[in-house]
Short mmCIF file of C-alpha atoms in Angstrom, two decimals:
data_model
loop_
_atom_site.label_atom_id
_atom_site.label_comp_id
_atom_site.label_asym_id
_atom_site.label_seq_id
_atom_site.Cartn_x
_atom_site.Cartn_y
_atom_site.Cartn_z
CA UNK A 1 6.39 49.40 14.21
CA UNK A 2 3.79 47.48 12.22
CA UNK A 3 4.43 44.49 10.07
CA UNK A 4 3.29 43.54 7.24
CA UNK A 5 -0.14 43.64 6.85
CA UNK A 6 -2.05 40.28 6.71
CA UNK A 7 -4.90 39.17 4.98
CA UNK A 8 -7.17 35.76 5.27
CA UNK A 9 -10.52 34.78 3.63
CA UNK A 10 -12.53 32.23 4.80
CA UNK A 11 -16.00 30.69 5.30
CA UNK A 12 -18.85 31.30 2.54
CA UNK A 13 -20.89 34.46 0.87
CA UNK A 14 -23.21 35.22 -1.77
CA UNK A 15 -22.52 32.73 -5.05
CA UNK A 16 -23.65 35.95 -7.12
CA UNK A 17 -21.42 38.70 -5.75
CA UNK A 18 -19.32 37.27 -2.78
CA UNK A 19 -18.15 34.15 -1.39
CA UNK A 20 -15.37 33.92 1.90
CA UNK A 21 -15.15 35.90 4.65
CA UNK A 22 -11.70 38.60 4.91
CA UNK A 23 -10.23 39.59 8.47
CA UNK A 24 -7.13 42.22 7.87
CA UNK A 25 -4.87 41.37 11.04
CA UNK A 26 -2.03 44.04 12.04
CA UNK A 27 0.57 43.42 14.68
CA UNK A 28 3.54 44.61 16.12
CA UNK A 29 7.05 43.73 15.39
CA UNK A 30 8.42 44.73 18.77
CA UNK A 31 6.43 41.45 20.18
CA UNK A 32 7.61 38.09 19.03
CA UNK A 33 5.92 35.08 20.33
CA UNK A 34 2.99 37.08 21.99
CA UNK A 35 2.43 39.72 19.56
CA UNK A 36 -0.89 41.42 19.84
CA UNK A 37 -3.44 40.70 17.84
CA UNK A 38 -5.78 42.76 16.20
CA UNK A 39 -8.99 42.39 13.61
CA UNK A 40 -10.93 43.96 11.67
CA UNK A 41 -14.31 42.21 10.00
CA UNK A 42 -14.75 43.25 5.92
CA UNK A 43 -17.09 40.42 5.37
CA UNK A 44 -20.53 41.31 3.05
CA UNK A 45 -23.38 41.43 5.30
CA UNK A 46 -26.11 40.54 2.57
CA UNK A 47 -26.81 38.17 -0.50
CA UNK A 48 -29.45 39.07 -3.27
CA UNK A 49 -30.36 35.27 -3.23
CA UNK A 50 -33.15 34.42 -1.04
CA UNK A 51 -33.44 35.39 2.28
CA UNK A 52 -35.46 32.61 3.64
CA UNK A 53 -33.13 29.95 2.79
CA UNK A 54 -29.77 30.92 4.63
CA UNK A 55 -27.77 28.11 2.64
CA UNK A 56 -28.89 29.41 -0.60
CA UNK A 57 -25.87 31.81 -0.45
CA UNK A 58 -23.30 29.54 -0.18
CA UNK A 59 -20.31 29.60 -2.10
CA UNK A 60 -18.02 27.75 0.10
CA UNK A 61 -14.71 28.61 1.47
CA UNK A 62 -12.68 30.28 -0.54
CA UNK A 63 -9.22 28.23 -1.69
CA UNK A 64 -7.00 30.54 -2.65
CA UNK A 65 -6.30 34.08 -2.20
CA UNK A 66 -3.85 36.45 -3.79
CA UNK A 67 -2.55 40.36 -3.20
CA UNK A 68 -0.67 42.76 -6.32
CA UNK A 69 2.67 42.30 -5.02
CA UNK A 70 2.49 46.04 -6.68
CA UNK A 71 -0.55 47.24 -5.09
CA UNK A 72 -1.77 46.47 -1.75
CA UNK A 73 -4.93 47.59 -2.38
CA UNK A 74 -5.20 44.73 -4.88
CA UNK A 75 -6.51 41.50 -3.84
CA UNK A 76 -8.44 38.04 -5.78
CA UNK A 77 -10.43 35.37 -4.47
CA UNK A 78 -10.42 31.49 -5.53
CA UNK A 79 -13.73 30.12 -4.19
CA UNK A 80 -15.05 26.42 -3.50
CA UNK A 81 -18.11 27.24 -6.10
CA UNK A 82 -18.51 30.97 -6.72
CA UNK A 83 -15.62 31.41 -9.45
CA UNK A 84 -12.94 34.03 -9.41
CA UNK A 85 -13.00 37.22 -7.59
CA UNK A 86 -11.13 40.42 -7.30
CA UNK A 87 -11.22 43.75 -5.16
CA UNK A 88 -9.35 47.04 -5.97
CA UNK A 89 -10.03 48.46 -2.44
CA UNK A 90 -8.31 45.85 0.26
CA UNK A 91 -11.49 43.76 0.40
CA UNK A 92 -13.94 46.74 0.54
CA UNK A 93 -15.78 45.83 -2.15
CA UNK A 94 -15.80 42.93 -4.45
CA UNK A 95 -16.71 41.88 -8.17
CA UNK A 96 -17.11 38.30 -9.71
CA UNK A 97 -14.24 37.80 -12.62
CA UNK A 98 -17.64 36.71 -14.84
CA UNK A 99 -15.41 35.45 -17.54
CA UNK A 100 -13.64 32.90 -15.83
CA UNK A 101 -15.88 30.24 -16.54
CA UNK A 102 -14.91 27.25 -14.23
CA UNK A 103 -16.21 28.24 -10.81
CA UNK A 104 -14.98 25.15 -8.64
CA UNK A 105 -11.67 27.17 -8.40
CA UNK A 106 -8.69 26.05 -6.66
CA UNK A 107 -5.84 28.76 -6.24
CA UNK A 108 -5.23 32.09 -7.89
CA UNK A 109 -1.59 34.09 -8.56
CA UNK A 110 -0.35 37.48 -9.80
CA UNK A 111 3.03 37.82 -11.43
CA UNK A 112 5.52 39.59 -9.28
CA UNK A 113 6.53 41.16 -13.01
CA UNK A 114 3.14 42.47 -14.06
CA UNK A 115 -0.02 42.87 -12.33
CA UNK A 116 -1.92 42.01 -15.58
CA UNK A 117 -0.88 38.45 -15.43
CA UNK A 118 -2.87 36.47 -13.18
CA UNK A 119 -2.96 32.41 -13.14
CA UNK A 120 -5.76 30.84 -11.73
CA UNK A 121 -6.42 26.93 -10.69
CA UNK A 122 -9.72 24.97 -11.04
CA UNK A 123 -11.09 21.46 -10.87
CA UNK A 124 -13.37 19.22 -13.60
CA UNK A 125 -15.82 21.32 -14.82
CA UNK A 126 -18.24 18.72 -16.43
CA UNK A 127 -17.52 20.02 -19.69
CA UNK A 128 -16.90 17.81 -22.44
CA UNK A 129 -14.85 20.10 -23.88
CA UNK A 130 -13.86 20.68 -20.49
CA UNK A 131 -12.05 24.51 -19.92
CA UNK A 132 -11.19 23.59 -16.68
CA UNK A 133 -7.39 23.15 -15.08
CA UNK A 134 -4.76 26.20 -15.47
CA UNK A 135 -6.22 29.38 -16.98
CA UNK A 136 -4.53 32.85 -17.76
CA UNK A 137 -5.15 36.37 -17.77
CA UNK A 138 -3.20 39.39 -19.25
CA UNK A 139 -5.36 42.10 -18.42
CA UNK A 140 -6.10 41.98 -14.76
CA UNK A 141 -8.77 39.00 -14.53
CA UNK A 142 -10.93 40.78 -17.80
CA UNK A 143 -10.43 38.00 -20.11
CA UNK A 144 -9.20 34.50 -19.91
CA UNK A 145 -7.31 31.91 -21.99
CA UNK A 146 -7.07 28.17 -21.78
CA UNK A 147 -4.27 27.71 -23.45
CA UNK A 148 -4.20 24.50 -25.52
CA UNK A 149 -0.44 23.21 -24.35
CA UNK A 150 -2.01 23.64 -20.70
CA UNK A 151 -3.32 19.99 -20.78
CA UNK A 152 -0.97 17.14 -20.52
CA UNK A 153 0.07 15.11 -23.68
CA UNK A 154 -1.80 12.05 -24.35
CA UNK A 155 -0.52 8.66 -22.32
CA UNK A 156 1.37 10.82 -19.68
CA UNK A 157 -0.80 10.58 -16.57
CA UNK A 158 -0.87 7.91 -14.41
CA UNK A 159 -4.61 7.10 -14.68
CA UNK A 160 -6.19 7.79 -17.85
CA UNK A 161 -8.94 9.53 -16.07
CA UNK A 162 -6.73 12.22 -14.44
CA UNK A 163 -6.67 14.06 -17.84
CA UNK A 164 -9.91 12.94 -18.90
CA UNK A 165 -11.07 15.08 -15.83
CA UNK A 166 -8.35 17.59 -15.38
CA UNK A 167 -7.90 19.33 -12.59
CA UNK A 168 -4.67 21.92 -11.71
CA UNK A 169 -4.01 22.97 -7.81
CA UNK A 170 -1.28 25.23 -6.17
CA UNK A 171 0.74 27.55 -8.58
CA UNK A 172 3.90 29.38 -8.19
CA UNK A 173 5.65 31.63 -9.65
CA UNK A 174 9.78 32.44 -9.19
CA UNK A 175 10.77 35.17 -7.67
CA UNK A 176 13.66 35.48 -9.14
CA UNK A 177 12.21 35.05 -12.67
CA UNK A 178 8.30 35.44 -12.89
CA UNK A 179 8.59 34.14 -16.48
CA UNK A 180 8.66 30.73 -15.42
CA UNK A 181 5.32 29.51 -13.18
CA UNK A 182 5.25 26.26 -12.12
CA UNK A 183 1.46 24.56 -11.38
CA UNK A 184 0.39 21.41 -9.30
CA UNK A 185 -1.79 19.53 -11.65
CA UNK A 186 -3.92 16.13 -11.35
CA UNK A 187 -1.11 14.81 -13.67
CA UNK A 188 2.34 16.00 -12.93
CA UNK A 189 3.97 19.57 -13.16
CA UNK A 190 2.89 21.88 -15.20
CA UNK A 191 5.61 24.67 -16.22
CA UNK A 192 5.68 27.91 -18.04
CA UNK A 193 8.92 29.51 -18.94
CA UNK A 194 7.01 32.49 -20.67
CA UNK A 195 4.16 34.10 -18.46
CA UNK A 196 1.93 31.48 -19.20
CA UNK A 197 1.58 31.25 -22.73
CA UNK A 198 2.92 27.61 -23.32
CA UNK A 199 3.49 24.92 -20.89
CA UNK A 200 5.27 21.30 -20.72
CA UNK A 201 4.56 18.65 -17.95
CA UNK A 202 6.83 16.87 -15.62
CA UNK A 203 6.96 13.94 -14.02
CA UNK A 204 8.86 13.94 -10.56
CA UNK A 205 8.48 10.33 -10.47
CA UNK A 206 8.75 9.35 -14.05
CA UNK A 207 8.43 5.39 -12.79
CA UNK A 208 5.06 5.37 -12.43
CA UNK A 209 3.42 7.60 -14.25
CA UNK A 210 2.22 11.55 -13.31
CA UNK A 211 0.24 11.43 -10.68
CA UNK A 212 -1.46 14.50 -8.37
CA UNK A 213 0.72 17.08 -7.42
CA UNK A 214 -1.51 19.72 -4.52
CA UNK A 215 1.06 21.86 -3.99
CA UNK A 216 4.16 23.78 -5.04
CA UNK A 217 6.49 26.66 -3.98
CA UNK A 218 9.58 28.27 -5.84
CA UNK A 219 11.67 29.83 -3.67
CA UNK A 220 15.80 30.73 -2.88
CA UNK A 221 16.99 31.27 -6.81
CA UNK A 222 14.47 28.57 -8.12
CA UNK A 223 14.55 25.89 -6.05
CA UNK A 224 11.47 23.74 -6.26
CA UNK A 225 9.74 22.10 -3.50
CA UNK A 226 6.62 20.11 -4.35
CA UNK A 227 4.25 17.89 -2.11
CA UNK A 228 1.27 15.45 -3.39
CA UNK A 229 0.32 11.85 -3.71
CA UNK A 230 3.94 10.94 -4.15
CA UNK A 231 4.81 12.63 -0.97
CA UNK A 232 7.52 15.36 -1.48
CA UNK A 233 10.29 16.14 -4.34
CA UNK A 234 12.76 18.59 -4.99
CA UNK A 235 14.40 20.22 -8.05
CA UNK A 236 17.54 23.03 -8.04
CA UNK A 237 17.78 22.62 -11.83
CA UNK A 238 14.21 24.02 -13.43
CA UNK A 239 12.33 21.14 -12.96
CA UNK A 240 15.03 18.54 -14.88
CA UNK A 241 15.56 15.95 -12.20
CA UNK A 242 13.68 15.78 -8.88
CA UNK A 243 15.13 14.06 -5.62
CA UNK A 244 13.63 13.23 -2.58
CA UNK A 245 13.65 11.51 1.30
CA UNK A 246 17.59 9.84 1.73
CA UNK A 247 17.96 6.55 2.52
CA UNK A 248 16.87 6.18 6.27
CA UNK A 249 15.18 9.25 5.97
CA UNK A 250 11.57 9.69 7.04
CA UNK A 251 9.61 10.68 4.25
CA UNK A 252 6.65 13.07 3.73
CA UNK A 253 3.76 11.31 3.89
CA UNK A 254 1.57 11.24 0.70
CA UNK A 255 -1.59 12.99 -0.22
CA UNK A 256 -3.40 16.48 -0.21
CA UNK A 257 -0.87 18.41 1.13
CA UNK A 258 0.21 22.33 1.75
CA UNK A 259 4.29 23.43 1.79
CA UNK A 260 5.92 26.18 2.34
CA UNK A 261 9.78 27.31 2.63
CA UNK A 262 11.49 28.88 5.67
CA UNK A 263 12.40 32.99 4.65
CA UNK A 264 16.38 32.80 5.75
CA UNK A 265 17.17 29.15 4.71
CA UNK A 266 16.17 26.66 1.47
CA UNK A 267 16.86 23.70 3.06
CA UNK A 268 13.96 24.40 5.51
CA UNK A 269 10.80 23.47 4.58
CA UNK A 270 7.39 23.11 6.12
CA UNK A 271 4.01 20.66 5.01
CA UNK A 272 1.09 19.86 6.26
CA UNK A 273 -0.07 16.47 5.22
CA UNK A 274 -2.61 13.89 6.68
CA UNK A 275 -3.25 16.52 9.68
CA UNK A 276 -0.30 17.13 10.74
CA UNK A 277 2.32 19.65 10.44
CA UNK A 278 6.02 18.46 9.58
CA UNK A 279 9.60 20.01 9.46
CA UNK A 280 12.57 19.47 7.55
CA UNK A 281 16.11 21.10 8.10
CA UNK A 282 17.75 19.19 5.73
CA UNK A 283 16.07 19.95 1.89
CA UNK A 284 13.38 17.22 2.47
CA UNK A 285 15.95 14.70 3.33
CA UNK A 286 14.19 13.88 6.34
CA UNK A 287 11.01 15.10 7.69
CA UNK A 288 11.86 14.19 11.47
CA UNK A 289 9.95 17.09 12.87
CA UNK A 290 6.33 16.35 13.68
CA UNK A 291 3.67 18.85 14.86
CA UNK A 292 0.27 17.84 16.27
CA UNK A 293 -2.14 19.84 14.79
CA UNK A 294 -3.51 22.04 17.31
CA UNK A 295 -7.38 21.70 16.60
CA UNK A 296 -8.07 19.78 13.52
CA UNK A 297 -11.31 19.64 12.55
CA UNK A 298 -10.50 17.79 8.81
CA UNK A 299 -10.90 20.49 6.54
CA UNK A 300 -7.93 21.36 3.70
CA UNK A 301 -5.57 22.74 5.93
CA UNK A 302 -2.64 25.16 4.59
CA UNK A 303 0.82 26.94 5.67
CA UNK A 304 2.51 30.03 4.85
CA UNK A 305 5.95 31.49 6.45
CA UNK A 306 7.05 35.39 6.85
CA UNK A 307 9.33 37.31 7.33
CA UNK A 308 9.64 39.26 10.80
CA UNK A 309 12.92 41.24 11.93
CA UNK A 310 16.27 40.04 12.56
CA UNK A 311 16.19 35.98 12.33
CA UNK A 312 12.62 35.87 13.47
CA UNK A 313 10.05 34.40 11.27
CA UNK A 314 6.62 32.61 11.41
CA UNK A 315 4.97 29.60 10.43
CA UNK A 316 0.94 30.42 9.92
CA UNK A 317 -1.50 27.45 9.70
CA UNK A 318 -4.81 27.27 9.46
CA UNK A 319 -7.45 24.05 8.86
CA UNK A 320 -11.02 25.24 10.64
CA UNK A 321 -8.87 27.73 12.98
CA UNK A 322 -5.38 29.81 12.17
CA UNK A 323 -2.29 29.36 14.25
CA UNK A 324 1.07 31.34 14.28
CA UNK A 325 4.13 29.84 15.81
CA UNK A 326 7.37 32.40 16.46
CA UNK A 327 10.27 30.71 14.97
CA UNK A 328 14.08 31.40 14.82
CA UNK A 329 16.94 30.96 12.31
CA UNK A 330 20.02 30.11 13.95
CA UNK A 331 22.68 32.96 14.76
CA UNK A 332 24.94 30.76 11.98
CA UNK A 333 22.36 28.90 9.64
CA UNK A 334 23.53 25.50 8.69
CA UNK A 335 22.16 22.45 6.96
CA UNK A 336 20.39 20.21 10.14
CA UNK A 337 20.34 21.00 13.44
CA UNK A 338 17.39 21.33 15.84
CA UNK A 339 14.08 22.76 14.63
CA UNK A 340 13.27 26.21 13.86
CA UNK A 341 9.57 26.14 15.51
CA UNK A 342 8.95 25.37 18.97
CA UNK A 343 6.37 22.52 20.24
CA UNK A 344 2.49 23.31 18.99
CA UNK A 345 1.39 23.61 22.33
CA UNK A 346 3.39 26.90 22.22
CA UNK A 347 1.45 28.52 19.33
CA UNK A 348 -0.91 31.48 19.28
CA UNK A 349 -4.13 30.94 18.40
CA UNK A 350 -6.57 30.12 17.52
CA UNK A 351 -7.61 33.44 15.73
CA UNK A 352 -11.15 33.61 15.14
CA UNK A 353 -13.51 36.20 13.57
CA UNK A 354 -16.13 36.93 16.96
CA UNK A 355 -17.58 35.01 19.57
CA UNK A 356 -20.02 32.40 17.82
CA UNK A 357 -18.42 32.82 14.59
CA UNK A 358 -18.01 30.04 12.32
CA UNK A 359 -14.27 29.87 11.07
CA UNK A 360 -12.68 28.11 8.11
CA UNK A 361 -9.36 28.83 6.99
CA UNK A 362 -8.83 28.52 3.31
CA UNK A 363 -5.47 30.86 2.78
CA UNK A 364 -3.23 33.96 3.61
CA UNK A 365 -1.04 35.84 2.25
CA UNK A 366 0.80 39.55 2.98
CA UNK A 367 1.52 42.65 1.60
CA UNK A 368 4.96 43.88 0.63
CA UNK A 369 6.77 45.06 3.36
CA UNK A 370 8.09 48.32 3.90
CA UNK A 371 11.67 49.11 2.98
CA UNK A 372 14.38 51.43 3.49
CA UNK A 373 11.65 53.95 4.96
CA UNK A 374 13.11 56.65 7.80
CA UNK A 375 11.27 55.20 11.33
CA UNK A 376 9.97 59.13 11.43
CA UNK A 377 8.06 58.41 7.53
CA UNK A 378 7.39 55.18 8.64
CA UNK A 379 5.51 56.63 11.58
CA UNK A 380 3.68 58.99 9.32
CA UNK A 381 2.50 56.61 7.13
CA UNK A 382 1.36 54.11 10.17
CA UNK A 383 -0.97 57.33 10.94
CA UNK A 384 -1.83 57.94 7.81
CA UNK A 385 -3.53 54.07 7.43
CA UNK A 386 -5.04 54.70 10.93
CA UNK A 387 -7.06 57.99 10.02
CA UNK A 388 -8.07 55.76 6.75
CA UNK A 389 -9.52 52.88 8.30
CA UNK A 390 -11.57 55.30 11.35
CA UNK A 391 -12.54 57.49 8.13
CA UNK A 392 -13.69 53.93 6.73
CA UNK A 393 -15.25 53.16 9.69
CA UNK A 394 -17.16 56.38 10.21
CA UNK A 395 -18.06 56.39 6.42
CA UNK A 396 -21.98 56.33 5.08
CA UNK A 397 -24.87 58.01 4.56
CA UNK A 398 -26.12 59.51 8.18
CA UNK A 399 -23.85 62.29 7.49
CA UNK A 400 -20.45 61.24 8.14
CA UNK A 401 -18.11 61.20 4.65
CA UNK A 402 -17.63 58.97 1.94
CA UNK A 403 -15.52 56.80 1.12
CA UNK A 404 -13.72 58.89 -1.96
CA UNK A 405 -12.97 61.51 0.37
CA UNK A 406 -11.41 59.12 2.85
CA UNK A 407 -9.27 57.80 0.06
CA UNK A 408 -8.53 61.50 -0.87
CA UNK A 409 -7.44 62.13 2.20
CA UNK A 410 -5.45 59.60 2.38
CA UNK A 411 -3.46 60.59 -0.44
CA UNK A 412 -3.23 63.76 1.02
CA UNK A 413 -1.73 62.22 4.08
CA UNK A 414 0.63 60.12 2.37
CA UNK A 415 2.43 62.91 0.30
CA UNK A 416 2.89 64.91 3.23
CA UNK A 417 4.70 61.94 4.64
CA UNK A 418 7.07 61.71 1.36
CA UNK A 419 5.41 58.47 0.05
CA UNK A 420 3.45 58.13 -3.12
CA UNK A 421 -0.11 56.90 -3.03
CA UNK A 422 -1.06 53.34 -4.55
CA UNK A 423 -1.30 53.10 -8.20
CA UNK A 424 -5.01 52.59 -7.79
CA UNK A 425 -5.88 55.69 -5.78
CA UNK A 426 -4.94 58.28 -7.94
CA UNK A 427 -4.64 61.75 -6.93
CA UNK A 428 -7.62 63.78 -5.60
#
């Protein structure tokens, strides 16, 4: 049976049209620690800069990436330089989000609600009436706001010059209420309690002043878990009070950082910070789980966890090359105990894009998994994707068909399995 499908962008691309590089990975859940591996390469092959000057169509890597948790098909790009960009056909095909203005973007986010509200990160723009920091979008990534209450009041930041030169980072939303979106900023928290259209900052170390905060994941009910130059902080109460490391705990160390929460339990968390990779079973009480980072190579390195079947889930991280490790929830999950991911010797990887391929990871995420589908439809549909992607394949001009008829075929397919088609593919 196959999992949920995964999708990466990394490297660099045309500044005009493209920038990142996409591999769609598939594997099966049957195999746990060495699942097979496959990839597919949906990269542009061409810029309409100059050809003579192979640099000159360099975007960077792109930061963040995002999928419709209502449509697969979905999908929108954070680059290094290049701006905002979004795809409405898995990665096939891509078009710059022209009127997002800052283009040294961060991270990008759809609401789990609505697929019209998208949040997107960026850094300084240069601007003295700078437009930079948290931006929002209610129709898709067509127009943009910058809403006013999206900057940080006057005397709250730590160093004058972090709001002078705003920047925002990782954003959030709840899953249990997508009303409230919570954004790393280069002064505190930023939260929204309604879709985006006013925000209030927070200070999870009100002592000394807001400082950055890189990253930030809502998970379990609301639960917050944040990580940045103050190391890590928690809140179970919407951001009110934050708590962190006990005493004689070992702390997160501080700095650009990447976190992410375990699927089964809140209390386990994972971070990458200075390089390495740390665990805590305990809410952040103690980070006493260390991984060595299996081939740094000092770019911004990230993690993600999903969900497989049973108490199976994985930890993904990526820096210059992406590793999976299998981990396990215990049988009876419980505050503490031993850690959920083995050693990092143990991990899969690396994943790369082809022999003599230049790699560099910049984010992941997956597509909604399938639920409460017979094995016999889920079969179907498993065939139905794999006539769509040799139809893909086989697609073009020297006779073979195009892509609209490989899309309306695979509508086609998909009703006679008993499963609607995307709400982007409409009916042929």
């Amino acid at each position: 049976m196959r999992a949920a499908l995964l999708r990466f962008l990394f490297m660099q691309g045309s500044r005009k049209f493209m920038v990142g590089l996409m591999l769609v990975m598939t594997f099966s859940t049957s195999l746990f620690v060495r699942a097979q591996v496959t990839t597919t390469e949906i990269n542009p092959n061409q810029s309409t800069l100059d050809a003579s000057d192979p640099d000159g169509a360099s975007g960077g890597r792109v930061n963040g990436l995002a999928i419709d948790p209502q449509n697969d098909n979905v999908l929108y790009a954070a680059s290094e330089w290049g701006g905002i960009f979004k795809s409405i056909d898995a990665g096939r095909t891509w078009i710059r989000l022209d009127n997002h203005l800052p283009t040294a973007t961060w991270d990008v986010e759809v609401s789990p609600a609505d697929s019209n509200l998208v949040i997107a990160t960026s850094f300084y723009d240069g601007r003295v009436h700078s437009l930079a920091g948290i931006n929002v979008s209610a129709n898709g990534g067509v127009t943009w706001t910058h809403p006013a209450t999206s900057m940080p009041p006057l005397g709250f930041c730590k160093v004058a010059a972090r709001r002078d030169e705003f920047s925002a980072y990782g954003i959030s939303f709840d899953p249990a209420n997508p009303r409230n979106i919570y954004v790393g900023t280069s002064c505190g928290l930023a939260i929204s309690n309604d879709s985006g259209t006013t925000w209030q900052y927070v200070d999870p170390t009100a002592a000394d002043g807001a400082d950055d905060i890189w990253d930030v994941v809502v998970h379990h009910g609301g639960i917050i878990d944040l990580c940045g130059n103050d190391g890590h902080r928690r809140s179970t109460n919407g951001g009110t009070n934050f708590t962190t490391a006990t005493v004689g705990g070992i702390p997160l160390p501080a700095g650009r950082c990447s976190i992410a929460a375990s699927p089964d339990e809140s209390y386990v968390l994972f971070a990458v910070a200075g390089g390495s990779i740390f665990e805590t079973d305990n809410g952040g009480g103690t980070w006493n789980t260390r991984f060595v980072n299996p081939a740094s190579q000092g770019r911004i390195p990230f993690v993600v966890t999903n969900q497989r079947s049973g108490r199976a889930f994985d930890l993904w991280f990526g820096d210059v090359s992406l590793f999976r490790a299998g981990c396990t929830t215990p049988a009876v999950p419980a505050v503490g105990g031993t850690a959920r991911c083995p050693a990092s010797n143990t991990w899969a990887g690396p994943f790369t894009r082809s022999a003599g391929g230049h790699d560099d990871m910049g984010d992941l995420v997956f597509s909604r998994p399938r639920r409460d589908l017979p094995p016999d439809r889920e079969q179907c549909l498993e065939n139905c994707e794999d006539q769509r992607e040799a139809c893909m394949e086989a697609a073009g001009p020297r006779g073979g068909p195009t892509e609209s008829q490989c899309v309306q075929a695979f509508v086609r397919c998909r009703r006679r399995c008993n499963v609607p088609p995307p709400p982007s593919e409409g009916c042929p």
